[in-house]
Coordinates of N, CA and C in Angstrom, one line a residue:
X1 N 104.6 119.6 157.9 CA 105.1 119.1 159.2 C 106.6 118.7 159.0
X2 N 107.6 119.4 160.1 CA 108.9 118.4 159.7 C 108.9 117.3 160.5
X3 N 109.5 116.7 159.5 CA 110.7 115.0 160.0 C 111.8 115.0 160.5
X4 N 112.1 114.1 161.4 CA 113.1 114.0 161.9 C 114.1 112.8 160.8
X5 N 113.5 112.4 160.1 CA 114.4 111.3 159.1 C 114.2 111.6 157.6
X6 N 115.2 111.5 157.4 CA 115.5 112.4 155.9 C 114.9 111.6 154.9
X7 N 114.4 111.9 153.7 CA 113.7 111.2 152.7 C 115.0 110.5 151.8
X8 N 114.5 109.6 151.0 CA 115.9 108.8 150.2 C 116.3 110.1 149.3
X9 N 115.8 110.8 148.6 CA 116.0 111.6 147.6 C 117.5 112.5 148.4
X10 N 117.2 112.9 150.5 CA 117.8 113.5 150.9 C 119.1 112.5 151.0
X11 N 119.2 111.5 151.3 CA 120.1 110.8 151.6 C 121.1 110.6 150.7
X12 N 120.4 110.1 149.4 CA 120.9 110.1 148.0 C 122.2 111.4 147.7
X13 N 121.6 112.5 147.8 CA 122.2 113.6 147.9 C 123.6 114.0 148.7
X14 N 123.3 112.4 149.6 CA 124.5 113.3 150.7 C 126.0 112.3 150.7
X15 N 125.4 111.2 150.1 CA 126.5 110.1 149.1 C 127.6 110.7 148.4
X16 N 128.9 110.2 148.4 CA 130.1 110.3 147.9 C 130.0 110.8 146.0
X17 N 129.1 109.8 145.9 CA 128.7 109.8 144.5 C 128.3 111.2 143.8
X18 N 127.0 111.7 145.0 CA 126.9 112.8 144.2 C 127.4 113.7 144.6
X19 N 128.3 114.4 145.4 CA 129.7 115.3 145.4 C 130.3 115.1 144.3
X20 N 130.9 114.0 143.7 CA 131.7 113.5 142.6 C 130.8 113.5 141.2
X21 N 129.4 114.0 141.3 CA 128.7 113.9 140.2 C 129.3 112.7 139.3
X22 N 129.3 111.4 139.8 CA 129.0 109.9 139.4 C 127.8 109.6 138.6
X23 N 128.2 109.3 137.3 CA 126.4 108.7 136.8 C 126.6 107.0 137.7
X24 N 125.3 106.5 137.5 CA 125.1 105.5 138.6 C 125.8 104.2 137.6
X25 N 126.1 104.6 136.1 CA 127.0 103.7 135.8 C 128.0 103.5 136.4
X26 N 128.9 105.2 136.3 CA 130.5 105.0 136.8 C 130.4 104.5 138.7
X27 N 129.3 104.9 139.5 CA 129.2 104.3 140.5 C 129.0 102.8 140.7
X28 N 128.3 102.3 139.4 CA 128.1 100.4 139.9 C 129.5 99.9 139.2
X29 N 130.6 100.4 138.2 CA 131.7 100.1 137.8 C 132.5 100.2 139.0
X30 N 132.5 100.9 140.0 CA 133.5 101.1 141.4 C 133.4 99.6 142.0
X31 N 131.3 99.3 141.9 CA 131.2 98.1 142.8 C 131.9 97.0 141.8
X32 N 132.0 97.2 140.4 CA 132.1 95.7 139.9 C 133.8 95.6 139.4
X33 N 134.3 96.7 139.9 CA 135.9 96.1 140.1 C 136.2 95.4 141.2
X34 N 135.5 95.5 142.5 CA 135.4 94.7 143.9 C 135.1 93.5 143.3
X35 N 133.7 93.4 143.1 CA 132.9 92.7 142.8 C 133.8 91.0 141.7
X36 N 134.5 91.8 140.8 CA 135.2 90.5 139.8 C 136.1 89.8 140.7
X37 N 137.2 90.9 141.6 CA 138.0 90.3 142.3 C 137.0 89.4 143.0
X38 N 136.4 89.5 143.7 CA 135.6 89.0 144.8 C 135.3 87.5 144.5
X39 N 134.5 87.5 143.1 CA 134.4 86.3 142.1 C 135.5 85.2 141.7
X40 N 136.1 85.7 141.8 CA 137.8 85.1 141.2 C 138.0 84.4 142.3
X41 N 138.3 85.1 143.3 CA 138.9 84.3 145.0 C 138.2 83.2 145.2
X42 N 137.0 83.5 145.2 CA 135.5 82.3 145.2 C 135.7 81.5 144.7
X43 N 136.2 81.3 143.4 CA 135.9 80.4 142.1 C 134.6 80.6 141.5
X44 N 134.2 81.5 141.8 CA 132.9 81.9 140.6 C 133.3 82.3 139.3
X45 N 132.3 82.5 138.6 CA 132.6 83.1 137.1 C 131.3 83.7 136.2
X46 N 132.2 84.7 135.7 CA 130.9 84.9 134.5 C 130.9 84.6 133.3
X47 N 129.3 83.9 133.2 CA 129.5 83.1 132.2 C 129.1 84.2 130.8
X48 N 127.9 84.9 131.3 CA 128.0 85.7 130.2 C 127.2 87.0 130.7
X49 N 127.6 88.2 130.3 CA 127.2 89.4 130.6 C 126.8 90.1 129.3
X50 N 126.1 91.1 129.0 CA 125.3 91.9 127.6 C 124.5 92.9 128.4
X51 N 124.2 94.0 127.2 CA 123.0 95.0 127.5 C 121.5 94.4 126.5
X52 N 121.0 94.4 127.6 CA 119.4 94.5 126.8 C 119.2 95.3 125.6
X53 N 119.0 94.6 124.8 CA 118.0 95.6 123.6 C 117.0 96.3 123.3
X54 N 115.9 95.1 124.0 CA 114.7 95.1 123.6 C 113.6 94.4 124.5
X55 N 112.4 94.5 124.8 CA 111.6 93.8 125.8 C 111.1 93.1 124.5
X56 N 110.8 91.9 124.6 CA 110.0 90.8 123.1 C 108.9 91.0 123.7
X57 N 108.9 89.8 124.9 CA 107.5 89.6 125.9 C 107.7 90.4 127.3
X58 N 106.4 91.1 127.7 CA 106.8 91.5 128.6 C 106.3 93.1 128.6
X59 N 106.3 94.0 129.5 CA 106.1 95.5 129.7 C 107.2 96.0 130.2
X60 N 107.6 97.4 130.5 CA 108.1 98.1 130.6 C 109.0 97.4 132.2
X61 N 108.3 97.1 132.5 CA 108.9 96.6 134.0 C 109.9 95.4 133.8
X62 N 110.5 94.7 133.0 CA 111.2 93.7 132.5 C 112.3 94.4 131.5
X63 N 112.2 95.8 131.7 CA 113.5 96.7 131.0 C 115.0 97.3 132.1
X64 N 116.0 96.1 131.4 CA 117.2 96.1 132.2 C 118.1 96.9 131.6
X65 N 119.2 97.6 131.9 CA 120.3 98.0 131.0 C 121.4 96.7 131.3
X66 N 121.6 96.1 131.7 CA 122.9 95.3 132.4 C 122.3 93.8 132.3
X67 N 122.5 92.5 132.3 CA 122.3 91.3 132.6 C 123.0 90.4 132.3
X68 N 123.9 90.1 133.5 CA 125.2 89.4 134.0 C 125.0 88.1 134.7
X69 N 125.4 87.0 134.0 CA 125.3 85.6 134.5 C 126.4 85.1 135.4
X70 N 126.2 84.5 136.5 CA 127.3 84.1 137.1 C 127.2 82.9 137.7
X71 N 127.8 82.0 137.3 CA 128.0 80.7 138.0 C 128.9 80.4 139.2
X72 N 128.3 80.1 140.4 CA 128.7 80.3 141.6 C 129.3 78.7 142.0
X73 N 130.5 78.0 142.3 CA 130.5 76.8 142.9 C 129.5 76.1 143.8
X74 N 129.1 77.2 144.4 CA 128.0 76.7 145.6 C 127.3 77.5 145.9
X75 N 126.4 77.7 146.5 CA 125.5 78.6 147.3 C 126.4 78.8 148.7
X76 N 126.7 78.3 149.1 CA 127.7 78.8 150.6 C 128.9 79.6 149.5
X77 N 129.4 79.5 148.6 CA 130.7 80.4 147.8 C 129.8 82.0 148.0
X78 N 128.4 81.7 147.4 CA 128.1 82.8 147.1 C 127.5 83.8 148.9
X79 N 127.3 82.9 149.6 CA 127.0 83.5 151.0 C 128.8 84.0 151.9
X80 N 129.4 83.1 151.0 CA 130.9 83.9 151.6 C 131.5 85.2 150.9
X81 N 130.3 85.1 149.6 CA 131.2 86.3 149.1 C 130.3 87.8 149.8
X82 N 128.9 87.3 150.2 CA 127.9 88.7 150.5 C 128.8 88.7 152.1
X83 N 129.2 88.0 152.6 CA 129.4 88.4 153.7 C 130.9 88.9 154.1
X84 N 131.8 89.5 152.8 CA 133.2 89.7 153.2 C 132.7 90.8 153.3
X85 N 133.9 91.5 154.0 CA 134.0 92.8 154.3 C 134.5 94.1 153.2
X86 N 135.4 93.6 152.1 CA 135.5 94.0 150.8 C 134.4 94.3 150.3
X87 N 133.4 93.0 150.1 CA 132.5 93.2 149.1 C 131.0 93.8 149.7
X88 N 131.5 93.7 151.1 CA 130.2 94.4 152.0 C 130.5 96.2 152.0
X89 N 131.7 96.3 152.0 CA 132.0 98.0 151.8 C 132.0 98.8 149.8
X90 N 131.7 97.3 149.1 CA 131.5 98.0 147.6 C 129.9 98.1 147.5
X91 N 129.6 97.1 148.1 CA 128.0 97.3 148.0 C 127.0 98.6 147.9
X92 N 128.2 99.7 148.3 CA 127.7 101.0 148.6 C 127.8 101.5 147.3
X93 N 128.4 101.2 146.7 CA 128.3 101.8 145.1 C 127.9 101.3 143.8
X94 N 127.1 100.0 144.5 CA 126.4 99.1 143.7 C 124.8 99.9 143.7
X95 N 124.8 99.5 145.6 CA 122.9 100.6 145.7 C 123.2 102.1 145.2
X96 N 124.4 102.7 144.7 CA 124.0 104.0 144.6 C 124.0 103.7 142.5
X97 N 124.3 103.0 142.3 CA 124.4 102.9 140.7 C 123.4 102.1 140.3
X98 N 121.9 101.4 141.2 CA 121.5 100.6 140.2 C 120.0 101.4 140.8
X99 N 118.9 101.6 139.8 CA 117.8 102.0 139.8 C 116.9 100.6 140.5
X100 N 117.0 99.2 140.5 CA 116.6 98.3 140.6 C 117.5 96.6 140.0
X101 N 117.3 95.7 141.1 CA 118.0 94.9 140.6 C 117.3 93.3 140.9
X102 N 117.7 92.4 140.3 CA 116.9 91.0 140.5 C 118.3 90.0 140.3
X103 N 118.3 89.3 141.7 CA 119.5 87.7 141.5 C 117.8 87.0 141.4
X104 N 118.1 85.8 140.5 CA 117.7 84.7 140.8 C 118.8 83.9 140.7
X105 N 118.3 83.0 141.4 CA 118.9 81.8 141.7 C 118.8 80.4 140.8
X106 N 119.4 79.5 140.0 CA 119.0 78.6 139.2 C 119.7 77.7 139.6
X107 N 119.0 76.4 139.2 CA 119.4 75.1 139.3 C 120.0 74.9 137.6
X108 N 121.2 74.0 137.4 CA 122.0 73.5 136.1 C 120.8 72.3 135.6
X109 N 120.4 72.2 134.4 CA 119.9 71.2 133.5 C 119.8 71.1 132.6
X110 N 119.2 70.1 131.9 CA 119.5 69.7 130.3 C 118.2 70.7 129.2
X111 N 118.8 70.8 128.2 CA 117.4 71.5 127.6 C 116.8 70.6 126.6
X112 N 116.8 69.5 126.7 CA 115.8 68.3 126.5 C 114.6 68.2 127.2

C-alpha cells in the first residue's frame, strides 16, 4: 500500500548530511561548534567530556560513544540556550549525528 509520509530511513536520506556523505560524527561536530559558542555566551561550561570504554554494570543499552558534562548557571541559562535561534538551527546536525541521546539533569552535593 503506498504512504503519503515518508519513512525516517526516507527522510534521513534527504538531509544535507547525506548528499555530503557526513559520518554522524563529523555531523554532531557541526552541532558542537554552535553548541560551545552557545555555552560560553550563557556562562555554562564543560566540566568534563570522554569516550566510554566499557559497560562495568549494565547491558548493551547503557553503551555511549560520547559523555559530556556540563554545568549550567541555572536551569533558565539552559532554557535560554534551547531556545536561541543559533542553537535551534544546529540542532539539525546534532539529530542527524546522534543514534540516541540522554540529558539528565542534577542537583550539586557533597559525597559524604
Amino acid at each position: 500500500m503506498a504512504s503519503l509520509t515518508p519513512t525516517p530511513k526516507q527522510l534521513q536520506a534527504m538531509r544535507p548530511e547525506a548528499k555530503e556523505n557526513l559520518s554522524g560524527r563529523e555531523a554532531y561536530q557541526r552541532y558542537g561548534a554552535v553548541a560551545v559558542q552557545v555555552l560560553d555566551e550563557i556562562g555554562a561550561r564543560i566540566l568534563w567530556m570522554g569516550q566510554q570504554k566499557l559497560v562495568f554494570i549494565g547491558g548493551a543499552e547503557q553503551e555511549w560513544d560520547d559523555v559530556v558534562c556540563v554545568r549550567y548557571p541555572s536551569r533558565m541559562a539552559f532554557l535560554e540556550m534551547i531556545a536561541r535561534h543559533d542553537y535551534l538551527a544546529a540542532t539539525y546536525h546534532r539529530e542527524a549525528g546522534l543514534e540516541r541521546t540522554a540529558l539528565l539533569c542534577c542537583s550539586a552535593g557533597s559525597a559524604s
